[in-house]
XYZ file of C-alpha atoms in Angstrom:
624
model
C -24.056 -17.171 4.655
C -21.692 -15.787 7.491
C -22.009 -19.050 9.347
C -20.863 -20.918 5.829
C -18.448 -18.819 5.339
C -16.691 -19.198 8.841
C -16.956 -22.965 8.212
C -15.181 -23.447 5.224
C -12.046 -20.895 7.135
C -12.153 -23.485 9.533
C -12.058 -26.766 7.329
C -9.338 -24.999 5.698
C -7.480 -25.745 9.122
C -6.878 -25.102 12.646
C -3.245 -25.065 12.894
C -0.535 -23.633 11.392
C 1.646 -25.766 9.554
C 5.776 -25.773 10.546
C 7.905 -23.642 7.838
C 11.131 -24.193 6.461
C 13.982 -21.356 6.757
C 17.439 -21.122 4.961
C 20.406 -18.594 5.341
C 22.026 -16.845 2.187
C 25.150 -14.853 2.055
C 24.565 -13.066 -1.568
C 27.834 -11.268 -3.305
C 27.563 -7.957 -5.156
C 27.659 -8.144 -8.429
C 28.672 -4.761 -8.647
C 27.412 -1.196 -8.758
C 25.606 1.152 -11.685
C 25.549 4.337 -11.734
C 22.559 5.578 -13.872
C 23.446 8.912 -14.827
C 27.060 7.699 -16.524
C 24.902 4.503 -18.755
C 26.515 5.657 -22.415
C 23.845 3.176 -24.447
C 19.947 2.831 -23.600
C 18.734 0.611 -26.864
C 15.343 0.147 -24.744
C 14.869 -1.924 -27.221
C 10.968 -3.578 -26.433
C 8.913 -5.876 -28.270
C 5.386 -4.235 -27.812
C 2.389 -6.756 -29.433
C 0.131 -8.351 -26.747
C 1.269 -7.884 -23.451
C 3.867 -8.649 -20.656
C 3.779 -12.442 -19.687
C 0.735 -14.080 -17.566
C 2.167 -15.453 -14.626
C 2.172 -18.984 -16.120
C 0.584 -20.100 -19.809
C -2.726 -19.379 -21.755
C -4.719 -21.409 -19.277
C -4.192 -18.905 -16.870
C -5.717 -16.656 -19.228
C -8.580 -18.861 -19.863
C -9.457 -19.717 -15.834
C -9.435 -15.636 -15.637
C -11.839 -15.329 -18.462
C -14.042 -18.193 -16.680
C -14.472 -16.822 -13.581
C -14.923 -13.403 -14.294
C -17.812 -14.883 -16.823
C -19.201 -16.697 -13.988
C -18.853 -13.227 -11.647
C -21.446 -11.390 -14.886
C -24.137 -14.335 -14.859
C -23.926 -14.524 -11.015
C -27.728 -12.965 -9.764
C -26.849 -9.753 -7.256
C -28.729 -11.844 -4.785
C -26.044 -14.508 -3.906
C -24.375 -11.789 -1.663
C -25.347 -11.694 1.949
C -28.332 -8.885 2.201
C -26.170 -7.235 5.516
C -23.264 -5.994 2.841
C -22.967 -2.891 2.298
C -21.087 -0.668 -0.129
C -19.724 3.006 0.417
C -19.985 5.953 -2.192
C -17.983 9.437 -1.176
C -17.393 9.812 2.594
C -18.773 12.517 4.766
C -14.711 13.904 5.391
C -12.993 16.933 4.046
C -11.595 15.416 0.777
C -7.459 15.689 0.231
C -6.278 18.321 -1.705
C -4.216 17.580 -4.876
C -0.536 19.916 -5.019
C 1.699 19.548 -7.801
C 1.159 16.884 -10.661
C 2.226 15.460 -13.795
C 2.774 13.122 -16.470
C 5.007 10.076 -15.280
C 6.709 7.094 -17.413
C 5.627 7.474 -21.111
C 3.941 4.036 -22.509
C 6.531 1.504 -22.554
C 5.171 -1.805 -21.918
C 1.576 -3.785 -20.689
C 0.969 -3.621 -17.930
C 2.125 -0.365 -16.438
C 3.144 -1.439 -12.935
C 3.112 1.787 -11.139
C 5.216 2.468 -8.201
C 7.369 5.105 -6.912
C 9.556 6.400 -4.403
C 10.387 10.510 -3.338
C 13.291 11.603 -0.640
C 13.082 14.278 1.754
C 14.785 16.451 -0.403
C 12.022 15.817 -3.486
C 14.330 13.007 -5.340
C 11.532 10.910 -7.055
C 11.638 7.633 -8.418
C 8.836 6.271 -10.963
C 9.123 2.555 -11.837
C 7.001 1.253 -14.560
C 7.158 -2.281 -17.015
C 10.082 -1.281 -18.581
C 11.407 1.781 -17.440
C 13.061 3.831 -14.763
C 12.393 7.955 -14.435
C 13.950 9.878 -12.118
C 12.290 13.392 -11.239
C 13.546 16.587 -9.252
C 10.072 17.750 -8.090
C 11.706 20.695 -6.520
C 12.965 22.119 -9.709
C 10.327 20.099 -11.640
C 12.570 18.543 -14.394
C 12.916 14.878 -15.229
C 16.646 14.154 -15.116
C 16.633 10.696 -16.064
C 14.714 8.229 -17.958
C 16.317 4.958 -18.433
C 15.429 1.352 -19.456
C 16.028 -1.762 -16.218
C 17.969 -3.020 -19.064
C 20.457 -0.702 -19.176
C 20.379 -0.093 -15.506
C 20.971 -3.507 -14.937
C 24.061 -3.204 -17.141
C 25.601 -5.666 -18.714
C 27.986 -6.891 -15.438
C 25.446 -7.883 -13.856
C 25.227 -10.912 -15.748
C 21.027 -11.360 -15.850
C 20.386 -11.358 -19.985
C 16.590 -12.272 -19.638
C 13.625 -9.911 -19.902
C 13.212 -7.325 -16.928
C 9.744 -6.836 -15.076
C 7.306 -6.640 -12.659
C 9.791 -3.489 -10.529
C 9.138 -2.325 -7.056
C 10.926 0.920 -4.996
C 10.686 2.142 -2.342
C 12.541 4.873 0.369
C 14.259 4.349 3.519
C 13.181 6.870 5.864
C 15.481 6.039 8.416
C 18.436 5.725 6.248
C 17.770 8.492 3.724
C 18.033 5.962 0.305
C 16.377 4.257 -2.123
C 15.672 0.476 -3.016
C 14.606 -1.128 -5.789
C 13.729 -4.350 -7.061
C 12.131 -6.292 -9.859
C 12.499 -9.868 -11.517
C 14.571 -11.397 -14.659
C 13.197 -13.955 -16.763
C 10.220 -16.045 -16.199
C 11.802 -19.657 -16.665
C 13.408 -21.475 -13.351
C 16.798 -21.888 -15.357
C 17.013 -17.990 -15.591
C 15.070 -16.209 -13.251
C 16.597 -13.554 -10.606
C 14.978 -11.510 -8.039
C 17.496 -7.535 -8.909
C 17.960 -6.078 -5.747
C 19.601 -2.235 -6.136
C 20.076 -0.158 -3.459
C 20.924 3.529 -3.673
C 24.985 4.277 -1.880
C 23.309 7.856 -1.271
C 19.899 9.859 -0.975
C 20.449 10.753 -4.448
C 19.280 8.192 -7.087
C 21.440 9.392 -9.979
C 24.564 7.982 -7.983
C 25.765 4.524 -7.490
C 23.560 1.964 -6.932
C 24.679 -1.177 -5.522
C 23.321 -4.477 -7.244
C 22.265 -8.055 -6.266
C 20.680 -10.616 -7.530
C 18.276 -13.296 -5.398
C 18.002 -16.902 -6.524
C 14.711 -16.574 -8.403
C 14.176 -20.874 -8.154
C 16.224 -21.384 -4.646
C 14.956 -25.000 -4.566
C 16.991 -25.877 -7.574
C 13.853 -27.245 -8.924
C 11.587 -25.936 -11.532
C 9.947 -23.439 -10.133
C 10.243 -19.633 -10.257
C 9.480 -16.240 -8.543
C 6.994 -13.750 -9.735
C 5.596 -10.964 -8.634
C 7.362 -9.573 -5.936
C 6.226 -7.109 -3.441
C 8.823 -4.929 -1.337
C 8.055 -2.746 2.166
C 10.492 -1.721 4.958
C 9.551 -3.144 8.554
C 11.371 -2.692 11.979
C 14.605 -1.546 10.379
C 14.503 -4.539 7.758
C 13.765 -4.998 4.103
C 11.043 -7.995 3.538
C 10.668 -8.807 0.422
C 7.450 -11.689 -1.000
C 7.319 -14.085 -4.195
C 4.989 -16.255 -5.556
C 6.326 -19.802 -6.640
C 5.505 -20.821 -9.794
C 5.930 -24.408 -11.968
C 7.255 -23.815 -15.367
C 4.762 -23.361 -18.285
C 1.778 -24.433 -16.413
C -1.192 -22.282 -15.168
C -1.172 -19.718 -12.638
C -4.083 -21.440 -10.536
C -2.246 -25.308 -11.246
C 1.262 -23.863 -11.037
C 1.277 -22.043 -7.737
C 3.303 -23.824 -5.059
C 3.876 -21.685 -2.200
C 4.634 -17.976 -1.451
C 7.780 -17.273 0.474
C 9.593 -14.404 2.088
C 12.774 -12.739 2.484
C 13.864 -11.007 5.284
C 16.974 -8.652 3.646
C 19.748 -6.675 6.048
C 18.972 -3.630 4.178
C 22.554 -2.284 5.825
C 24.796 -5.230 3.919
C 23.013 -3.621 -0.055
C 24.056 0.120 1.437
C 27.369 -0.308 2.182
C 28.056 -2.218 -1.192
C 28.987 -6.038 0.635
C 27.817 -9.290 0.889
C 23.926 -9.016 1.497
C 22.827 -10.974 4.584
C 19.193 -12.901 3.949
C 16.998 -15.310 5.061
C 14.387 -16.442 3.233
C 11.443 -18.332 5.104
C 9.162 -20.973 2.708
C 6.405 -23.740 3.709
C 4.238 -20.824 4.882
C 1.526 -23.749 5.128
C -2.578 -23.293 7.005
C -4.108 -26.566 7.490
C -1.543 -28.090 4.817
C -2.365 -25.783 1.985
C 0.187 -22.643 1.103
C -0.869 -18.936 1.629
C 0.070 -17.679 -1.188
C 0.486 -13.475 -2.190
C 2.036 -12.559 1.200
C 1.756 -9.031 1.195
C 4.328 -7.193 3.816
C 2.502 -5.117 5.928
C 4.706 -1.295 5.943
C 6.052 -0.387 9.442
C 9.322 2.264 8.305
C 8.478 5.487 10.046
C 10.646 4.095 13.502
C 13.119 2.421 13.318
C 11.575 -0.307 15.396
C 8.141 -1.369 16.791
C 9.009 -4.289 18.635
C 7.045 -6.535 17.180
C 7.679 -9.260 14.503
C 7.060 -9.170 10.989
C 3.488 -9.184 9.512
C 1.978 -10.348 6.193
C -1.420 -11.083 5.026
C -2.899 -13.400 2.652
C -6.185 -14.464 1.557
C -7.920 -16.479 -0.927
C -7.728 -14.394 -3.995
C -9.986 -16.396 -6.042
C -12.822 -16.249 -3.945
C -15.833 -14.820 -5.717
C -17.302 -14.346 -1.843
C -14.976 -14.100 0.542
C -14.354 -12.886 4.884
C -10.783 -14.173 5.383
C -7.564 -12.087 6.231
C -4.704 -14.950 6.796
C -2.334 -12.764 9.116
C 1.636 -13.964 9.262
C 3.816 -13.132 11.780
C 7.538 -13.997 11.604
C 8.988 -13.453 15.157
C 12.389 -14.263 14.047
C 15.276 -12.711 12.529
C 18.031 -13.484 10.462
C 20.308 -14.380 12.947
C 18.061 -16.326 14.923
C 18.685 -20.021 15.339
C 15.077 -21.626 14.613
C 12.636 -20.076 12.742
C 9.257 -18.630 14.577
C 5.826 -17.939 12.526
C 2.318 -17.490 13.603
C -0.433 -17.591 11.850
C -3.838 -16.523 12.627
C -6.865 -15.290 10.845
C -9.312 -12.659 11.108
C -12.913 -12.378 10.043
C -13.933 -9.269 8.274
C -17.249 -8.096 8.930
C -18.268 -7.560 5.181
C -17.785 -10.172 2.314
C -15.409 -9.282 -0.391
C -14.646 -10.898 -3.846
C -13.293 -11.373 -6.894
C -14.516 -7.996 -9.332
C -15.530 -8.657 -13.135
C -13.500 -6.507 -15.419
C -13.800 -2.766 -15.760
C -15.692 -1.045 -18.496
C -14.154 1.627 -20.294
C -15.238 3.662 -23.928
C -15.545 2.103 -27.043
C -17.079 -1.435 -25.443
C -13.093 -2.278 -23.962
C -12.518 -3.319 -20.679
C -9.829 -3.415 -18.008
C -8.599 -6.471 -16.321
C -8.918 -6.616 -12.764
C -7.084 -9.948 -11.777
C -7.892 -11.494 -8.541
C -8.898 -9.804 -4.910
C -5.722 -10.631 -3.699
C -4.385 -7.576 -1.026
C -2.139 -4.903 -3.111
C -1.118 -2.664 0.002
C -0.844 -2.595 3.341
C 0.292 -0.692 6.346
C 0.502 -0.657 10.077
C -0.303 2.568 12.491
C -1.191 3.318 16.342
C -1.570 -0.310 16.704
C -3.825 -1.166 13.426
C -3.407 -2.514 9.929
C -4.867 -0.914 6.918
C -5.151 -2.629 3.506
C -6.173 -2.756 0.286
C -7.405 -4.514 -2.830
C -9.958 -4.884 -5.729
C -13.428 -6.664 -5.324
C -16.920 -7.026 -6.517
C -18.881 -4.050 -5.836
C -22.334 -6.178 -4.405
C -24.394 -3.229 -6.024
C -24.228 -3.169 -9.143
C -21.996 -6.279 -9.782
C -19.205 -4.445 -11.229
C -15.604 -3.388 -10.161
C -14.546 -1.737 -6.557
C -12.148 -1.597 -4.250
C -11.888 -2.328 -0.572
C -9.804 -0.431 2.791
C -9.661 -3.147 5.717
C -8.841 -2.007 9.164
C -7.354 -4.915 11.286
C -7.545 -4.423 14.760
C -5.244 -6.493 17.186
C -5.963 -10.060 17.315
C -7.179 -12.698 18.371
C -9.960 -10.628 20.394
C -10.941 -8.300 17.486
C -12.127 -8.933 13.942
C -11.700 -6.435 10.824
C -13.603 -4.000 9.809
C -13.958 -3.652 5.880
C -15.370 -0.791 3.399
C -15.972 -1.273 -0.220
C -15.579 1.764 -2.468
C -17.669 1.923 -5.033
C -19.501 4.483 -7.118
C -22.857 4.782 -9.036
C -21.265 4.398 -12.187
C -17.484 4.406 -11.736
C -15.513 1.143 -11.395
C -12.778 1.271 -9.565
C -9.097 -0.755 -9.111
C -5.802 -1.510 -8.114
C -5.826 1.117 -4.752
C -2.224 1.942 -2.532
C -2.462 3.028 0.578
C 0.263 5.779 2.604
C 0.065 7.395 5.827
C -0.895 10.723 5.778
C -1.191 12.098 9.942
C 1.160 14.988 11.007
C 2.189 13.775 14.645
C 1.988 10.478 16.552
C -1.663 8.916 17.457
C -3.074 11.265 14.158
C -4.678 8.326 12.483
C -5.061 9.547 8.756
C -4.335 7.999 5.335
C -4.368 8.669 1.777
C -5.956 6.008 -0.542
C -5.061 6.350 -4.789
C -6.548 3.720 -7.266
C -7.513 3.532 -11.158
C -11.343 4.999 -12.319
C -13.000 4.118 -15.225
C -16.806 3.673 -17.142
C -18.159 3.272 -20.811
C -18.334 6.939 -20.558
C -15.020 7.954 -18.908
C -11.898 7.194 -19.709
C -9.316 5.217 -17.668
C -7.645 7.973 -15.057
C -6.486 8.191 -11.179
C -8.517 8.819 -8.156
C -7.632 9.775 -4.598
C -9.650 9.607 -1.610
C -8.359 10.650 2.034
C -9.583 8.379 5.400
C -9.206 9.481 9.258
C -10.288 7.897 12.501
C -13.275 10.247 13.256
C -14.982 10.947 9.431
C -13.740 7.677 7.715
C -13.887 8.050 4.122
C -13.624 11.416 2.306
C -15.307 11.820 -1.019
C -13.163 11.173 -4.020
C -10.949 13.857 -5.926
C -10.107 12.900 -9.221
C -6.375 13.586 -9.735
C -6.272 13.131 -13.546
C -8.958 11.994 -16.130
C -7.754 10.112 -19.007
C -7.738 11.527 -22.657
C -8.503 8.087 -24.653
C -9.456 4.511 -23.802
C -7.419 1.966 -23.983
C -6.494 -0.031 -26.934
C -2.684 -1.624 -26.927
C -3.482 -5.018 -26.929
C -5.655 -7.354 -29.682
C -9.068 -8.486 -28.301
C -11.511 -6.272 -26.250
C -9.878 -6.830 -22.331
C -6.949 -4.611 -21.492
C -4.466 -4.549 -18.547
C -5.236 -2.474 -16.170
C -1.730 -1.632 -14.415
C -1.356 -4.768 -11.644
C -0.368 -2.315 -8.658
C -0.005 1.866 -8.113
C 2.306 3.397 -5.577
C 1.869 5.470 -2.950
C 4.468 7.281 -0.034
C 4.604 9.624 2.185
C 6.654 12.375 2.231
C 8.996 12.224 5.013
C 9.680 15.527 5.608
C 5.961 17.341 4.836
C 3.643 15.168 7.402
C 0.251 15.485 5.890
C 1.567 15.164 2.226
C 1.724 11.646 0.073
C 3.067 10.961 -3.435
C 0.582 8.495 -5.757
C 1.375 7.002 -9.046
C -0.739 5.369 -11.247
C -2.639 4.227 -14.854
C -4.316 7.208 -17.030
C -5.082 6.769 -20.791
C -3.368 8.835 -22.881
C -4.535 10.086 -26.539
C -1.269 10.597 -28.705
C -1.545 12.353 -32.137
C -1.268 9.730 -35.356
C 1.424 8.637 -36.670
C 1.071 7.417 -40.218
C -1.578 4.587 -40.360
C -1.598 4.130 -36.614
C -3.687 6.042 -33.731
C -1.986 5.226 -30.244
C -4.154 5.106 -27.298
C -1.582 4.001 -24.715
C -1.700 3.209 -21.049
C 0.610 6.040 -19.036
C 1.494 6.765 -15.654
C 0.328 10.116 -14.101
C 2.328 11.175 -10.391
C 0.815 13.900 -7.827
C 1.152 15.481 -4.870
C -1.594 14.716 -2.273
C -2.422 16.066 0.981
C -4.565 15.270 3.729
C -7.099 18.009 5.065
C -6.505 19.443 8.404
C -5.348 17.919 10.846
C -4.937 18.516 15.174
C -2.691 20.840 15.222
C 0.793 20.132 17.062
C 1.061 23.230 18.780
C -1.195 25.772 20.813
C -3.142 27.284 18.770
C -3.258 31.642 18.218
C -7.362 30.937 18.267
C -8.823 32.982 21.432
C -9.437 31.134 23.941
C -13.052 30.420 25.233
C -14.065 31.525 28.859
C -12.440 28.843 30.899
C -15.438 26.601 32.468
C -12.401 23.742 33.314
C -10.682 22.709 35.908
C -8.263 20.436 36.868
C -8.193 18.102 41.157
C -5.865 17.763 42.384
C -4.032 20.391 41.614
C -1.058 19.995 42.105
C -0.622 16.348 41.750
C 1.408 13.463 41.339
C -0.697 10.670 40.581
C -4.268 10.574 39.143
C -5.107 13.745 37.570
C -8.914 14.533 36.333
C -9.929 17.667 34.661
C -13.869 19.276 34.855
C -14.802 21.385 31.700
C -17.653 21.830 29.567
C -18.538 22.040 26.029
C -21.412 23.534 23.595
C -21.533 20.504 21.452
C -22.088 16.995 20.586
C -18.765 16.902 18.455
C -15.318 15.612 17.998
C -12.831 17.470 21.466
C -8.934 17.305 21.738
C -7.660 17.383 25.040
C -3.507 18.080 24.775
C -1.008 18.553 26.709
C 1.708 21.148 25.961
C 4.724 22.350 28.061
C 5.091 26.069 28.775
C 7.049 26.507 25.524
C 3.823 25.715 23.567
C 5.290 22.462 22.649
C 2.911 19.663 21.976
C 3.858 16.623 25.158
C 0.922 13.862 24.204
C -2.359 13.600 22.882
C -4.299 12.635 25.937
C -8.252 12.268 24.013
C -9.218 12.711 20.422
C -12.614 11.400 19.733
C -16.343 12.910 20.254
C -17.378 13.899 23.407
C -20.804 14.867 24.507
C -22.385 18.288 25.108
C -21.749 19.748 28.715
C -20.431 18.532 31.898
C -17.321 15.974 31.380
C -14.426 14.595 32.939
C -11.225 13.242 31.745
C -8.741 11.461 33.958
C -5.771 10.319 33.517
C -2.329 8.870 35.292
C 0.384 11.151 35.418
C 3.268 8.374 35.494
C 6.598 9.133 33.141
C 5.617 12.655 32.998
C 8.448 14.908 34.495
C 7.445 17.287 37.227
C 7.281 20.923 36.239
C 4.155 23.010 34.902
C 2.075 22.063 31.778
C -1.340 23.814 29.679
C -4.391 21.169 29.262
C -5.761 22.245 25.913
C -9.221 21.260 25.058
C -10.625 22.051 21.714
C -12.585 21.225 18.819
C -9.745 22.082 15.799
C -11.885 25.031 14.858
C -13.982 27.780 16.871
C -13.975 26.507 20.247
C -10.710 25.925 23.058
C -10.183 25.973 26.451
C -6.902 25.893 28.414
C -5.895 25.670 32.012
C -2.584 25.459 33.884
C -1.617 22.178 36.554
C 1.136 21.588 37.833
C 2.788 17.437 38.592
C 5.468 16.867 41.404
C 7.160 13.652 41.675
C-alpha cells in the first residue's frame, strides 16, 4: 500500500508548474470604529445553514463519500497504522473560561485573537465579541454587518471571518468574505489603528474574482509570517459544485504596515500554484509571527483533501516578496509516515451527527526549524472521526512524522494548533478541537504536545449541555475551523475557541439546542526553567577541560538515571545564555562538548539537571 501510494504522488507530477503573480495598490475605503456603531439590526435569516461552497451537488458528493467511508471494511488501511489515545505527558491545565459568541449562524466558525494586555477578539458566522479578560466583561458584541458599515460599500452577506494579533506590532487583523457570487464578492480586510479593538479600524476590501471572470473566493485563511500578512482563497465557478467548481487556490502576500497606518494597502497576490498541471488547492499559511523575521520564504501546505487514504503534504514556498521583480515558488512534497483520510461524520445524542468536511489541513505553525499541523481524518480503528498533528521536518532529506488522535469512543474534529514553550528551543504546543459521541454531547477538548513526552492526555475544557439540532435532516455543522493563540506576554499560556452545544430554556413551541462558542485559558505544564533554579544542588561529580578555554569546551558529569538532562548555560547574574542539550541522556559517565564561538569571554555556570530533584553546576571560564 505505501509503495501505491508513493506512485500515484508521483504520477501526480514531478515538477512544479510556473505561477502567475500580479501587483495591487488597494484604497481605503475608510475606517469604523466599533464602539461608536449607533444601529446593529443583526438582522439573520436562520433556516438551514450558511452556504456550501458551491450548489447542492456539493452536498450530495459529501454525502457519497462519507457513505462510501461507513461501508469501507477496517481492513483497506495499511496494517503498520497506528492510532494514539491520551499521551504519556503532564496534561495542560485549563485557567479562566467562558461562554463566547451566543448562536448566531451555521456554522460557528470559531476564531479569536487576545493582546498582551488581555484585549480579546471572538469571531464567529455572524458576529464580532470583544472581551476584557482582565476585568472579565464583554464590552462589545456586534454584527460584521454593522462593522462593515454602510461606507464601505459591500451590501452582500458577511462570512466565513478570520483574526488574528500582531505580536510585533501590538494590533489586531481581521478578515472575512462578502457575497458568494463573482459579481459581488470581496475579501474585508480591517486592521486595528491601535492595540485596542474598540478603536478605529481601518477597512479594505480585496477583489474577491480578480480575474474578472466568474469565479469567486471562499474560505479564506489568515496567519502572520516574517513580518507579512499572507492571506489564502479557494477559487470557485459560480453555482457549480465544490469538487467541479474548484479552479485554483491563490495567495496574497499583504504589507500589513500600509492597513495600520490607514493608506493605500500594498499586495501581491500569487495564482497558478500548479503540481504536475493540476492546482493545489486549500493553501494553508504556515504561522511564523513570534520574530519579526526568519529568513526564510513563505510556506504553505496543501494536500488532497478528498482522499479517503492518503501520505501527501504538498509544501509551498514563495521566496519572493512584493516588491520583487519575478515571482519565485517551490514546491516540494513530503511523505508522512502514517496514512490519513477523509473521517465519516461525527455521532452525537439523539441519532444526529456532525459534519466533518474533508481532511484538508486547518492549522499550521513553524518552530526551532519544524512545522506542526493539523486536520480531521479517519480514525483506522474504529472507522469513525479523529484528528491528526503532523510534524514536518526540513526537506527534502526528511519525511513527516504523523499522529492520529483518537479515542475509544470519542470522535474528534476541527483541531488549532498554538505555541505554547516559555524560551527559545522549548518545543511545546497546545492542540484544541471539537469532542463528541451518541452519549456525549458536542463540547471542546485540549490536549498539550512537547518534544520529549509527545502527546499529553486530553482535558476536556467544556462539555456540551444538548446535542445539536439547528438544521432540518439528521447531519449538523460542526464549526469548519477553531482558533487558537498564544499569549504574548504569559509564555506557556494559549487562548482556544471553539463549538459546544448549548441547551437554552423553551420558548413557546420551540426548544433551542444551538451550536455556541466556548473560549479558555490554557497552559502548558512545566516547562525548563529560564533561570537557575533555588533547588540544592547535587554533589558536583562534573567537570569541565579545558578550563579555561577558548575553543572546544567538553564537560565530565554523571547522572543516577536513564531520563530526560538539561545542560544550560547561565551568566553570573543567573541569567539563562543558551540551551546547550535537552533530551535523555543515559545513566552515569557522559560527556558533552561543545564550540565556544560567539560566546563573549568572561565567566559562566554549566547547569545540568533533570527539571525536578536532581542538578549539578560548575563554573568555566572562555577567553577570546
Amino acid at each position: 500500500m505505501r509503495k501505491f501510494l508513493l506512485l500515484a504522488v508521483i504520477a501526480f507530477g514531478l515538477t512544479a508548474d510556473a505561477q502567475d503573480a500580479m501587483n495591487f495598490e488597494i484604497a481605503p475605503l475608510g475606517t469604523v470604529n466599533p464602539s461608536e456603531v449607533k444601529v446593529d439590526r443583526n438582522t439573520n435569516i436562520q433556516h438551514i445553514e450558511a452556504p456550501y461552497p458551491g450548489t447542492d451537488p456539493y452536498r450530495v458528493y459529501l454525502s457519497e463519500l462519507k457513505s462510501r467511508i461507513l461501508q469501507r471494511q477496517q481492513n483497506t488501511w495499511p496494517s503498520s497504522v497506528s492510532n494514539k489515545t491520551d499521551g504519556i505527558g503532564d496534561p495542560p491545565t485549563v485557567g479562566q473560561n467562558f461562554q463566547g459568541n451566543e448562536f448566531e449562524g451555521v456554522p460557528n466558525d470559531n476564531d479569536m485573537a487576545i493582546s498582551n494586555d488581555g484585549k480579546l477578539v471572538s469571531v464567529t458566522n455572524s458576529m464580532i465579541y470583544i472581551f476584557d479578560v482582565v476585568q472579565d466583561t464583554l464590552l462589545l458584541a456586534i454584527s460584521l454587518e454593522a462593522f462593515t458599515d454602510s461606507t464601505v460599500g459591500l451590501p452582500a452577506r458577511k462570512f466565513d471571518p478570520r483574526v488574528t494579533y500582531d505580536f510585533q506590532q501590538d494590533r489586531f487583523i481581521m478578515a472575512y468574505l462578502s457575497g458568494n457570487r463573482s459579481t459581488e464578492n470581496g475579501i474585508v480586510l480591517a486592521f486595528s489603528e491601535t492595540n485596542d479593538p474598540m478603536g478605529n479600524w481601518n477597512m479594505y476590501a480585496l477583489p474577491g474574482n480578480p480575474f474578472n471572470d466568474s469565479t469567486w473566493s471562499d474560505y479564506p485563511m489568515m496567519e502572520i509570517a516574517d513580518g507579512r500578512l499572507l492571506l489564502t482563497v479557494n477559487q470557485i465557478r459560480d453555482g457549480v459544485s465544490w469538487q467541479l467548481g474548484f479552479t485554483q487556490s491563490i495567495i496574497w502576500q499583504i504589507d500589513k504596515a500600509t492597513g495600520y497606518a490607514g493608506s493605500n494597502l500594498s499586495t501581491r497576490m500569487y495564482s497558478g500554484i500548479e503540481y504536475g498541471g493540476k492546482p493545489l488547492r486549500n493553501l494553508t499559511p504556515v504561522e511564523n509571527d513570534r520574530a519579526a523575521s526568519s529568513g526564510s520564504g513563505f510556506i504553505f501546505l496543501s494536500n488532497r483533501n478528498f482522499d479517503t487514504i492518503n501520505d501527501t503534504i504538498w509544501v509551498v514556498e514563495v521566496l519572493s516578496d512584493i516588491s520583487d521583480p519575478t515571482p519565485q515558488i517551490d514546491i516540494d512534497f513530503s511523505i508522512t509516515d502514517q496514512v490519513y483520510g477523509v473521517p465519516p461524520n461525527a455521532h452525537q445524542p439523539s441519532n444526529r451527527f456532525l459534519q466533518t468536511n474533508d481532511g484538508r489541513i486547518l492549522d499550521a505553525i513553524s518552530e526551532n526549524g519544524e512545522i506542526h499541523f493539523v486536520g480531521n481524518t479517519n480514525n483506522p480503528a474504529n472507522n469513525r472521526a479523529a484528528i491528526f498533528h503532523g510534524v514536518l521536518y526540513d526537506l527534502p532529506n526528511n519525511g513527516t512524522k504523523l499522529d492520529i488522535i483518537s479515542d475509544d469512543s470519542l470522535e474528534f474534529g476541527y483541531p488549532a494548533i498554538a505555541y505554547s514553550g516559555r524560551f527559545d528551543g522549548d518545543v511545546q504546543f497546545i492542540m484544541t478541537f471539537n469532542h463528541s459521541s451518541e452519549t456525549v454531547n458536542p463540547g471542546l477538548s485540549t490536549m498539550h504536545w512537547d518534544q520529549f513526552t509527545g502527546l499529553s492526555e486530553r482535558v476536556m475544557v467544556k462539555e456540551g449541555t444538548s446535542f445539536i439540532n439547528t438544521q432540518s435532516g439528521n447531519v449538523m455543522r460542526w464549526g469548519d475551523y477553531s482558533g487558537a493563540q498564544a499569549k504574548g506576554d504569559e509564555p506557556g499560556k494559549v487562548w482556544i475557541c471553539g463549538y459546544w452545544g448549548k441547551f437554552d430554556p423553551p420558548q413557546g413551541t420551540i426548544t433551542y439546542r444551538n451550536n455556541s462558542t466556548w473560549i479558555a485559558e490554557v497552559e502548558s505544564p512545566g516547562s525548563p526553567s529560564v533561570g537557575i533554579e533555588d533547588v540544592e544542588a547535587q554533589e558536583s561529580k562534573a567537570m569541565a577541560f579545558p578550563n579555561p578555554t577558548s575553543g572546544r569546551f567538553s564537560v565530565e558529569f554523571e547522572v543516577p538515571n536513564s531520563e530526560v538532562y538539561f545542560v544550560k548555560m547561565f551568566d553570573l547574574k543567573g541569567q539563562l545564555v543558551e540551551i546547550l542539550f535537552a533530551d535523555k541522556i543515559k545513566e552515569g559517565q557522559n560527556v558533552l562538548s561543545f564550540n565556544t564561538e560567539g560566546l563573549e569571554a568572561g565567566a559562566y555556570i554549566i547547569e545540568i539537571s533533570n527539571n525536578a530533584d536532581y542538578r549539578s553546576t560548575l563554573n568555566v571560564l572562555i577567553y577570546q
